């Protein structure tokens, strides 16, 4: 490790120390609001989830087959009976359909395009709402890969191939298909259509892999490219069928080049802009999220100097023109150097750091003034994270035995997250507010922007009245407190017998303890919560036991028991009976 690395490591350690608390998710959700649905047949790693916000159907593509989920009805995966081989036009003679599903994309206006590939050729069709395929067309000598990003913008289809670059194609074959020679291994992560002032441009986000000098580790550089939607390539011998408007800028996240490997990208539409949430990883496998905006990115492309010599003087490279074939030879000869901006794209924020996390996918949602990040973990879990200030609200465990998550799709209008593995699609209802507990303070401590205290329960914000947290201090807001006291369960335990009291530990950010009279007793932690163990019941153990949690500035009674010793002969245990009881109770305790 060289000196720079060492310094970075020191900075990292100091930042770890300064924000030690709350690295873990506050609560774990294993079942509540989670619905699982399995594929009928065997394994495939290539699963693609498609849908737009407000779309009634979520599409799931896998091998040759298309499935649909209609969340409003039920959550079953339904096989969509369409085949690229039996559309009206041709190929109907094929007894076995040769096409492997190679692209699935939905446009903002709801059109779904569906492509299959075989023997290096591709056929694409649109799917109508009545599940028939129309307007099919063929792409010869091109074979998309289903898990690469794609974009359907009007009737133009954009897709990428890691070793080849960005393509565009449409049905009418005007401005046909585009490829570009590539310098090195690229991993494409997202295609974005420009909006407003930049709606004539298309952007791609990707990570570029370089071999390091020592040959030991791979080095990554992450970039964004911009090109003109109306680019029709150069002319014979000069960028024919190739982009003439593609220019590049480097994305920066973290100090220096800390976070250089782009892992995934999600976008959030704001009033007049698109925010880009980019998930990065660094050499130490730490994760970070950096936030950019498209207006800043397009400004850099429009105004930064180029980081090259011999920049053409008569035409700024990357500017859209009506007929790119008529660009001057000077410009067409300059473009293959992959013109790059001198200005880096800097994040709006400092990076949001996640130290010991290996996140693999990101989705983003906005709930009133709060932004929520959904980040999948390498182990198969999903973190729900509040952006400002960073707070891990919950860890969902959609797959009971852990798995590799292949895709994640957020339905922002219904607040549902779809997560796929090779065998299952799981839906997570992000508004399961009951998991935080049924007291106002618990609801408030959850910091979940989807949830609000309605006076009786922690519930979905849209349904409850938006209240501010101070309401918890008003007596009327806490009807359950006195009820709880009155109903303290009385537990009778036979003399000399073993017993334990249990207190659920919902929050991983709280500390729990038992209070017995003036004595404070620490928890015995177990799967079942915070336990208090009595090895042999005696008079000294009688009295009130209160399990108290402390979190933030709040102390709260979680459970309460009144213990008393029963002296009836019937319950007195002989030494043999006691031994039996001990043996029987051991597995129950899981200690
Ligand atoms: C899907 O394709 C993979 C390889 O691409 C294959 O191993 C798997 O068996 C296929 N699954 C189904 C259900 O056809
Ligand atoms: C699927 O549709 C075809 C006609 O397009 C029909 O012959 C076939 O029986 C259908 N299969 C199922 C399972 O509905
Ligand atoms: C990072 O993770 C990858 C795979 O998960 C592993 O091969 C690599 O050794 C890790 N690097 C460090 C520095 O831990
Ligand atoms: C500009 O080019 C030089 C030489 O190729 C390179 O070292 C430097 O990193 C580039 N700067 C940017 C911002 O890409
Ligand atoms: C976009 O990001 C830049 C910094 O990169 C920031 O100055 C600007 O305010 C942001 N724009 C919006 C609309 O948030
Ligand atoms: C909460 O309990 C701790 C001890 O467990 C105590 O130090 C603290 O003062 C209590 N806070 C409040 C607000 O009662």
XYZ file of C-alpha atoms and ligand atoms in Angstrom:
675
model
C 0.000 0.000 0.000
C 1.496 3.339 -0.943
C 1.472 6.520 1.112
C -1.630 8.024 -0.562
C -3.610 4.887 0.070
C -2.512 4.942 3.663
C -3.644 8.538 4.105
C -7.002 7.752 2.539
C -7.336 4.822 4.891
C -6.576 7.075 7.859
C -9.181 9.578 6.698
C -11.621 6.760 6.342
C -10.911 5.472 9.834
C -11.305 8.942 11.320
C -14.611 9.395 9.562
C -15.717 5.980 10.796
C -14.942 7.042 14.353
C -16.683 10.386 14.158
C -20.014 8.903 13.097
C -20.011 5.624 14.894
C -23.635 5.310 15.839
C -26.468 3.955 13.736
C -24.474 2.146 11.100
C -26.891 -0.749 11.381
C -30.478 -0.682 10.259
C -32.766 0.363 13.117
C -35.247 -2.452 12.597
C -35.231 -5.746 10.709
C -38.304 -6.715 8.690
C -38.578 -10.381 7.778
C -42.192 -10.918 6.764
C -44.437 -7.910 7.277
C -45.473 -6.426 3.939
C -43.320 -8.900 1.999
C -44.975 -11.062 -0.679
C -43.017 -13.731 -2.500
C -43.780 -15.244 -5.866
C -41.702 -18.011 -7.465
C -41.082 -18.823 -11.086
C -42.472 -22.198 -12.035
C -39.427 -23.499 -13.805
C -35.765 -23.586 -13.102
C -33.043 -21.159 -12.647
C -31.971 -18.179 -14.753
C -29.749 -15.350 -13.664
C -31.074 -13.027 -16.316
C -34.212 -11.485 -14.922
C -35.351 -8.046 -16.022
C -37.989 -5.998 -14.213
C -39.700 -3.239 -16.178
C -42.454 -0.768 -15.386
C -42.916 2.949 -15.070
C -44.278 4.897 -12.171
C -48.022 4.546 -12.111
C -48.001 1.621 -14.520
C -50.548 -0.973 -13.562
C -48.398 -3.853 -14.698
C -44.884 -4.859 -13.792
C -43.189 -6.868 -16.527
C -40.698 -9.576 -15.776
C -38.554 -10.973 -18.594
C -36.671 -14.216 -18.232
C -35.167 -16.463 -20.926
C -37.807 -16.847 -23.669
C -40.674 -15.894 -21.431
C -42.464 -12.763 -20.356
C -44.374 -12.624 -17.093
C -46.618 -9.946 -15.727
C -47.586 -8.919 -12.232
C -50.703 -6.842 -11.680
C -50.190 -5.614 -8.126
C -53.729 -4.262 -7.801
C -55.139 -7.769 -8.344
C -52.672 -10.152 -6.798
C -48.954 -10.675 -6.764
C -48.710 -13.872 -8.736
C -46.359 -14.073 -11.673
C -48.503 -14.680 -14.731
C -47.066 -16.083 -17.896
C -47.853 -13.768 -20.813
C -48.754 -15.922 -23.773
C -46.937 -14.068 -26.526
C -44.269 -15.397 -28.782
C -42.115 -13.570 -31.280
C -42.553 -16.597 -33.531
C -46.278 -16.386 -33.970
C -46.905 -12.786 -34.752
C -48.911 -12.503 -37.963
C -46.057 -11.683 -40.266
C -43.518 -14.466 -40.675
C -41.579 -17.246 -38.936
C -44.857 -19.021 -38.207
C -43.354 -22.191 -39.558
C -40.950 -22.496 -36.624
C -42.040 -25.390 -34.512
C -39.844 -24.309 -31.610
C -39.456 -20.624 -31.030
C -35.786 -19.806 -31.433
C -35.794 -16.417 -29.736
C -34.124 -15.724 -26.442
C -35.549 -12.589 -24.791
C -32.839 -9.989 -25.273
C -34.410 -6.619 -24.510
C -37.394 -5.361 -22.568
C -38.068 -1.656 -22.214
C -41.011 0.567 -21.378
C -41.325 4.142 -22.519
C -42.689 6.966 -20.412
C -45.894 6.894 -22.485
C -46.499 3.257 -21.623
C -45.329 1.428 -24.758
C -43.586 -1.837 -24.053
C -41.017 -3.097 -26.489
C -39.947 -6.668 -26.484
C -36.990 -8.072 -28.467
C -35.730 -11.568 -28.957
C -32.464 -12.683 -30.478
C -31.306 -15.806 -32.254
C -28.191 -16.521 -34.281
C -26.951 -12.966 -33.991
C -30.151 -11.358 -35.301
C -32.894 -9.665 -33.344
C -36.596 -9.164 -33.750
C -38.452 -6.483 -31.791
C -42.184 -5.929 -31.383
C -44.439 -3.662 -29.386
C -46.884 -5.287 -27.004
C -50.414 -3.916 -26.951
C -52.624 -3.728 -23.889
C -54.519 -6.759 -25.233
C -51.277 -8.735 -25.251
C -50.702 -8.916 -28.969
C -47.460 -8.081 -30.724
C -47.541 -5.337 -33.338
C -45.146 -3.244 -35.442
C -42.406 -5.843 -35.427
C -39.036 -5.118 -37.015
C -35.725 -6.868 -37.382
C -32.240 -5.756 -36.414
C -29.735 -7.684 -38.429
C -26.352 -8.494 -36.922
C -27.192 -6.987 -33.553
C -27.869 -8.886 -30.398
C -28.774 -6.944 -27.259
C -28.310 -8.468 -23.815
C -31.308 -8.313 -21.534
C -29.566 -7.132 -18.388
C -27.843 -4.184 -20.064
C -29.582 -0.807 -19.822
C -31.959 0.226 -22.581
C -34.191 3.205 -23.247
C -37.299 3.588 -25.388
C -37.682 7.255 -26.290
C -40.563 7.884 -28.688
C -39.994 5.253 -31.355
C -36.219 5.247 -30.895
C -34.632 2.403 -29.043
C -31.272 2.875 -27.311
C -29.322 -0.030 -25.898
C -25.763 -0.820 -24.926
C -23.333 -3.671 -25.165
C -20.407 -3.710 -22.823
C -17.735 -4.430 -25.371
C -19.353 -2.396 -28.160
C -20.925 0.798 -26.848
C -24.221 2.613 -27.306
C -26.631 1.772 -30.130
C -29.792 3.364 -31.392
C -32.321 1.786 -33.678
C -35.915 2.194 -34.737
C -38.538 0.540 -36.814
C -38.308 2.862 -39.793
C -34.571 2.343 -40.009
C -34.050 6.046 -40.526
C -30.946 6.985 -38.584
C -30.518 3.259 -38.273
C -28.204 1.526 -35.862
C -25.097 2.937 -34.378
C -22.024 1.484 -32.872
C -18.685 2.877 -31.960
C -15.284 1.349 -31.595
C -14.454 0.807 -27.951
C -11.207 1.336 -26.114
C -11.625 -0.953 -23.153
C -14.081 -2.929 -21.056
C -17.084 -0.836 -20.135
C -19.935 -1.547 -17.814
C -23.029 0.449 -18.783
C -25.430 1.231 -15.978
C -28.036 3.726 -17.101
C -29.373 5.562 -20.131
C -31.207 8.835 -19.577
C -33.149 10.947 -22.041
C -32.533 14.688 -21.606
C -35.439 16.879 -20.531
C -36.417 20.481 -21.235
C -33.518 22.409 -22.671
C -31.616 19.177 -23.263
C -34.327 16.984 -24.679
C -32.368 16.601 -27.909
C -29.659 14.652 -26.054
C -29.217 11.210 -24.596
C -26.854 10.338 -21.748
C -25.160 7.106 -20.750
C -23.518 6.354 -17.412
C -20.795 3.735 -17.318
C -17.698 2.460 -15.528
C -14.487 1.851 -17.422
C -12.059 -0.843 -16.316
C -8.317 -0.243 -16.565
C -5.575 -2.626 -15.575
C -3.405 -1.051 -12.914
C 0.339 -0.757 -13.483
C 1.192 -3.456 -10.959
C -1.366 -5.676 -12.692
C -2.811 -6.679 -9.342
C -6.080 -4.843 -9.112
C -8.441 -3.292 -11.593
C -8.774 0.461 -11.612
C -12.072 2.042 -12.450
C -13.018 5.374 -13.960
C -16.678 6.343 -14.105
C -18.039 8.556 -16.836
C -21.116 10.024 -18.414
C -21.451 10.492 -22.167
C -23.732 12.864 -24.045
C -24.871 12.450 -27.643
C -27.471 13.947 -29.954
C -30.661 12.003 -30.547
C -30.724 13.155 -34.173
C -27.152 12.037 -34.886
C -27.119 10.185 -38.210
C -23.407 9.442 -38.309
C -20.668 10.710 -40.579
C -20.051 9.820 -44.172
C -18.250 7.100 -46.042
C -14.813 6.580 -44.522
C -15.485 9.140 -41.799
C -17.566 7.763 -38.899
C -20.221 6.255 -41.147
C -22.877 4.579 -38.940
C -21.062 5.857 -35.879
C -21.766 8.603 -33.376
C -20.425 11.988 -34.414
C -21.666 13.845 -31.335
C -20.615 11.703 -28.402
C -18.589 13.539 -25.769
C -17.549 12.454 -22.291
C -17.070 13.740 -18.766
C -15.695 12.078 -15.681
C -17.843 11.580 -12.577
C -16.242 12.277 -9.245
C -17.399 10.896 -5.931
C -15.511 11.254 -2.703
C -12.220 12.876 -2.007
C -9.707 12.419 -4.785
C -10.515 9.222 -6.611
C -11.788 7.275 -3.661
C -15.058 6.044 -5.067
C -14.347 5.312 -8.680
C -16.376 2.247 -9.580
C -19.924 3.062 -10.569
C -22.203 0.198 -9.490
C -25.720 1.413 -10.264
C -27.625 4.595 -11.082
C -31.163 5.706 -10.232
C -32.925 8.929 -11.135
C -35.416 11.161 -9.417
C -37.549 13.600 -11.388
C -37.814 16.983 -9.690
C -39.866 19.969 -10.848
C -37.475 21.119 -13.517
C -34.544 18.755 -13.344
C -33.477 15.133 -13.043
C -31.386 14.169 -10.054
C -28.970 11.302 -10.546
C -28.248 9.058 -7.560
C -25.098 7.114 -8.330
C -23.929 4.201 -6.228
C -20.151 3.769 -6.170
C -17.671 1.378 -4.631
C -14.019 1.946 -3.792
C -10.934 -0.246 -3.546
C -11.883 -1.292 -0.013
C -15.355 -2.290 -1.132
C -16.996 0.522 0.814
C -20.116 1.957 -0.764
C -21.028 5.596 -1.305
C -23.859 7.429 -2.996
C -23.179 10.672 -4.853
C -25.945 12.906 -6.161
C -25.643 14.831 -9.428
C -28.174 16.754 -11.459
C -28.716 16.716 -15.196
C -28.747 20.487 -15.581
C -25.266 20.681 -14.101
C -24.050 17.781 -16.260
C -25.402 19.353 -19.454
C -23.899 22.690 -18.496
C -20.498 21.044 -18.236
C -20.965 19.471 -21.666
C -22.026 22.826 -23.097
C -19.349 25.019 -21.607
C -16.297 23.176 -20.281
C -13.060 23.239 -22.211
C -12.038 19.994 -23.868
C -9.186 18.048 -22.333
C -7.475 17.650 -25.722
C -5.364 19.556 -28.153
C -6.419 20.375 -31.736
C -10.041 21.005 -30.849
C -11.829 22.099 -34.068
C -12.388 25.847 -34.106
C -15.421 26.106 -36.403
C -17.784 23.740 -34.545
C -17.931 22.846 -30.866
C -17.769 19.023 -30.784
C -20.955 17.541 -29.357
C -23.263 20.316 -30.585
C -26.335 18.918 -32.337
C -26.716 19.701 -36.045
C -29.430 18.854 -38.575
C -27.258 16.673 -40.717
C -24.255 15.199 -38.990
C -23.011 13.685 -42.274
C -22.174 17.168 -43.470
C -19.915 18.038 -40.523
C -16.458 19.145 -41.596
C -13.735 16.528 -41.981
C -11.834 18.268 -39.213
C -14.674 17.563 -36.769
C -15.271 14.009 -38.005
C -11.575 13.232 -37.637
C -11.491 14.717 -34.132
C -14.418 12.717 -32.669
C -12.672 9.293 -32.522
C -10.316 10.605 -29.803
C -13.372 10.414 -27.474
C -13.386 14.102 -26.560
C -13.487 14.576 -22.835
C -14.350 17.611 -20.747
C -11.683 19.247 -18.635
C -14.226 19.939 -15.872
C -15.209 16.995 -13.756
C -18.794 16.360 -12.762
C -18.793 17.011 -9.029
C -21.579 15.775 -6.756
C -24.088 18.183 -5.236
C -23.371 16.709 -1.840
C -20.441 15.165 -0.071
C -20.753 11.450 -0.670
C -23.194 9.569 1.532
C -20.900 6.987 3.032
C -21.713 3.427 3.918
C -18.688 1.850 5.462
C -19.019 -1.866 5.713
C -21.748 -2.258 3.162
C -21.529 -3.850 -0.248
C -24.548 -2.421 -1.940
C -25.430 -3.712 -5.396
C -28.497 -1.819 -6.642
C -30.095 1.529 -5.900
C -33.609 2.930 -6.288
C -34.767 6.346 -5.074
C -38.082 7.771 -3.968
C -39.281 11.141 -2.796
C -41.873 11.467 -0.027
C -42.810 15.106 0.494
C -39.553 16.714 1.642
C -37.628 13.519 2.256
C -35.654 11.332 -0.095
C -35.545 7.613 0.549
C -32.845 5.379 -0.902
C -33.416 1.672 -1.359
C -30.149 -0.201 -1.505
C -29.768 -3.926 -2.018
C -27.075 -5.777 -0.121
C -24.802 -8.477 -1.466
C -26.328 -10.858 1.082
C -29.849 -10.432 -0.388
C -31.241 -7.846 2.035
C -32.513 -4.373 1.207
C -31.841 -1.215 3.203
C -34.339 1.614 3.370
C -32.273 4.732 4.012
C -33.285 8.303 4.734
C -30.997 10.605 2.737
C -30.866 13.641 5.040
C -29.489 12.997 7.536
C -28.366 9.515 6.525
C -30.284 7.034 8.627
C -30.832 3.339 7.938
C -34.537 3.024 8.740
C -34.947 -0.686 8.082
C -33.368 -3.784 6.683
C -35.822 -5.929 4.738
C -35.037 -9.601 4.312
C -37.044 -10.490 1.194
C -35.297 -13.837 0.734
C -35.380 -15.973 3.887
C -32.163 -17.781 3.021
C -30.351 -14.878 1.412
C -29.610 -14.803 -2.292
C -28.061 -12.789 -5.072
C -30.412 -9.967 -6.013
C -30.615 -9.697 -9.811
C -32.811 -6.643 -10.122
C -34.775 -4.013 -8.245
C -37.654 -1.836 -9.430
C -39.550 0.783 -7.470
C -43.176 1.580 -8.151
C -43.133 5.120 -6.794
C -46.862 5.711 -7.074
C -47.785 2.642 -5.031
C -44.648 2.729 -2.825
C -43.808 -0.854 -3.620
C -40.390 -2.279 -4.293
C -39.950 -5.311 -6.534
C -36.817 -7.360 -6.007
C -35.814 -10.327 -8.143
C -33.542 -13.299 -7.658
C -32.993 -16.092 -10.144
C -36.017 -17.980 -8.781
C -38.366 -15.409 -7.306
C -39.841 -11.946 -7.544
C -40.578 -10.404 -4.174
C -42.690 -7.379 -3.474
C -41.964 -5.187 -0.476
C -44.667 -2.814 0.702
C -42.663 0.189 1.876
C -45.580 1.490 3.944
C -45.797 -1.257 6.563
C -45.724 1.198 9.434
C -46.917 -1.300 12.039
C -43.439 -2.862 12.255
C -42.142 0.038 14.317
C -44.475 -0.588 17.246
C -47.751 0.854 18.413
C -46.629 3.871 20.339
C -46.158 7.414 19.186
C -42.519 7.582 20.262
C -41.673 4.413 18.369
C -43.317 5.766 15.254
C -41.393 8.988 15.570
C -38.077 7.280 16.302
C -38.480 5.185 13.143
C -37.964 8.406 11.087
C -39.845 6.647 8.315
C -41.179 9.387 6.036
C -43.965 7.102 4.778
C -45.374 6.754 8.292
C -47.151 9.027 10.700
C -48.775 8.698 14.136
C -52.523 9.166 13.786
C -53.255 9.203 17.532
C -53.691 5.448 17.831
C -51.315 3.731 15.437
C -48.215 4.235 13.378
C -49.791 4.386 9.939
C -49.387 5.358 6.296
C -48.882 9.079 5.892
C -51.415 9.506 3.116
C -54.164 8.045 5.283
C -53.303 9.704 8.583
C -53.161 13.358 9.424
C -49.670 14.741 9.166
C -48.728 15.508 12.734
C -45.542 16.810 14.118
C -43.606 14.715 16.623
C -44.387 16.996 19.546
C -47.845 15.507 19.571
C -46.349 12.535 21.377
C -45.973 14.646 24.489
C -49.668 15.447 24.655
C -51.466 13.096 27.048
C -54.328 12.441 24.650
C -51.924 11.062 22.102
C -50.920 8.243 24.384
C -53.989 6.318 25.390
C -52.168 3.033 25.707
C -49.765 4.036 28.458
C -52.133 3.911 31.462
C -53.917 0.893 30.051
C -50.607 -0.913 29.978
C -49.971 -0.171 33.664
C -53.410 -1.421 34.706
C -53.012 -4.590 32.787
C -49.590 -5.600 34.053
C -49.707 -9.378 33.782
C -49.283 -11.225 37.043
C -47.009 -14.196 36.662
C -46.981 -16.931 39.304
C -43.847 -18.994 39.456
C -43.438 -22.062 41.709
C -40.772 -21.850 44.367
C -37.292 -22.983 43.271
C -38.280 -23.328 39.642
C -36.684 -21.731 36.622
C -38.387 -18.937 34.761
C -37.618 -16.216 32.272
C -39.206 -12.929 31.282
C -39.114 -11.786 27.696
C -39.003 -8.309 26.203
C -39.045 -7.787 22.427
C -36.161 -5.744 21.028
C -37.513 -4.000 17.946
C -34.888 -1.323 17.549
C -31.230 -2.147 17.001
C -30.427 1.442 17.950
C -31.905 1.212 21.439
C -30.375 -0.264 24.572
C -32.635 -2.401 26.690
C -32.484 -3.323 30.369
C -34.675 -4.674 33.135
C -35.584 -2.699 36.193
C -36.563 -4.641 39.322
C -37.213 -2.321 42.233
C -34.172 -0.093 42.259
C -31.944 -2.755 40.724
C -30.927 -2.463 37.086
C -30.426 -5.849 35.422
C -28.811 -6.173 32.018
C -30.461 -8.198 29.256
C -29.560 -11.686 28.294
C -29.720 -11.218 24.517
C -31.391 -13.941 22.524
C -33.265 -14.448 19.254
C -36.450 -13.848 21.189
C -35.392 -10.501 22.576
C -34.077 -9.256 25.881
C -34.484 -11.956 28.524
C -34.439 -11.887 32.291
C -33.514 -15.273 33.747
C -34.491 -16.654 37.101
C -32.592 -19.795 37.924
C -34.453 -20.599 41.101
C -37.551 -18.690 42.130
C -37.532 -17.293 45.648
C -39.253 -14.511 47.566
C -36.476 -12.121 46.630
C -37.569 -12.417 42.991
C -41.092 -11.234 43.650
C -42.184 -7.804 42.529
C -42.511 -5.612 39.470
C -40.210 -6.119 36.503
C -40.018 -3.426 33.849
C -38.152 -3.696 30.587
C -36.939 -0.233 29.603
C -35.509 0.830 26.255
C -33.379 3.930 25.836
C -33.007 5.468 22.423
C -32.104 9.016 21.584
C -33.387 10.928 24.634
C -36.336 8.647 25.177
C -36.756 5.998 27.853
C -39.746 3.821 27.398
C -41.408 0.865 29.107
C -41.541 -1.974 26.641
C -42.819 -4.782 28.842
C -43.903 -5.164 32.436
C -44.614 -8.182 34.644
C -45.682 -8.631 38.250
C -43.940 -11.730 39.509
C -45.137 -13.653 42.512
C -44.143 -17.000 43.954
C -46.746 -19.697 44.158
C -46.323 -21.883 47.200
C -48.905 -24.540 46.424
C -47.689 -28.075 47.052
C -48.904 -29.205 43.698
C -46.285 -27.080 42.048
C -43.404 -27.940 44.324
C -40.865 -29.822 42.320
C -38.880 -32.794 43.448
C -35.192 -32.667 42.506
C -35.923 -35.121 39.671
C -38.787 -32.974 38.426
C -36.593 -29.897 38.594
C -33.918 -31.630 36.576
C -36.490 -32.624 33.963
C -37.775 -29.070 33.784
C -34.261 -27.734 33.305
C -33.590 -30.217 30.521
C -36.890 -29.387 28.860
C -36.513 -25.656 29.121
C -32.986 -25.497 27.727
C -33.899 -25.749 24.033
C -36.610 -23.176 24.508
C -34.193 -20.628 25.827
C -31.712 -20.811 22.920
C -28.955 -19.493 25.077
C -32.598 -19.855 -18.990
O -31.356 -19.685 -19.647
C -30.255 -20.204 -18.959
C -29.012 -19.907 -19.755
O -29.165 -18.736 -20.484
C -30.434 -21.709 -18.791
O -29.355 -22.228 -18.062
C -31.739 -21.977 -18.041
O -31.964 -23.366 -17.981
C -32.898 -21.318 -18.752
N -34.089 -21.448 -17.935
C -35.270 -21.773 -18.429
C -36.409 -21.789 -17.471
O -35.449 -22.037 -19.606
C -51.004 -19.271 -26.488
O -51.478 -18.669 -27.659
C -51.498 -19.533 -28.799
C -51.989 -18.736 -29.975
O -51.302 -17.543 -30.095
C -52.389 -20.733 -28.532
O -52.319 -21.617 -29.598
C -51.932 -21.443 -27.246
O -52.821 -22.463 -26.919
C -51.849 -20.459 -26.099
N -51.297 -21.128 -24.939
C -51.805 -21.000 -23.720
C -51.119 -21.726 -22.643
O -52.796 -20.301 -23.497
C -13.880 -6.594 -2.634
O -14.858 -7.552 -2.989
C -14.442 -8.448 -4.013
C -15.590 -9.347 -4.356
O -16.686 -9.170 -3.551
C -13.225 -9.248 -3.526
O -12.769 -10.102 -4.551
C -12.118 -8.268 -3.151
O -11.023 -8.983 -2.603
C -12.619 -7.264 -2.119
N -11.561 -6.276 -1.890
C -11.179 -5.898 -0.672
C -10.064 -4.901 -0.610
O -11.696 -6.340 0.335
C -6.903 15.100 -19.299
O -5.999 14.323 -20.056
C -4.838 13.924 -19.343
C -3.917 13.217 -20.311
O -4.628 12.307 -21.091
C -5.233 13.041 -18.181
O -4.112 12.659 -17.437
C -6.217 13.789 -17.283
O -6.687 12.930 -16.263
C -7.405 14.278 -18.106
N -8.277 15.079 -17.289
C -9.582 14.838 -17.195
C -10.369 15.792 -16.375
O -10.093 13.884 -17.721
C -27.136 21.005 -9.440
O -25.863 20.717 -8.901
C -25.034 21.856 -8.689
C -23.713 21.350 -8.152
O -23.220 20.287 -8.849
C -25.698 22.807 -7.729
O -24.912 23.976 -7.594
C -27.089 23.182 -8.236
O -27.742 23.961 -7.267
C -27.903 21.922 -8.496
N -29.168 22.290 -9.094
C -30.329 21.970 -8.524
C -31.541 22.395 -9.276
O -30.395 21.358 -7.488
C -33.071 7.383 30.624
O -32.417 6.374 31.367
C -31.053 6.603 31.615
C -30.502 5.418 32.360
O -30.868 4.249 31.759
C -30.883 7.879 32.409
O -29.504 8.159 32.579
C -31.539 9.032 31.684
O -31.478 10.184 32.469
C -32.976 8.699 31.352
N -33.520 9.753 30.518
C -34.712 10.302 30.742
C -35.146 11.384 29.793
O -35.432 9.939 31.636
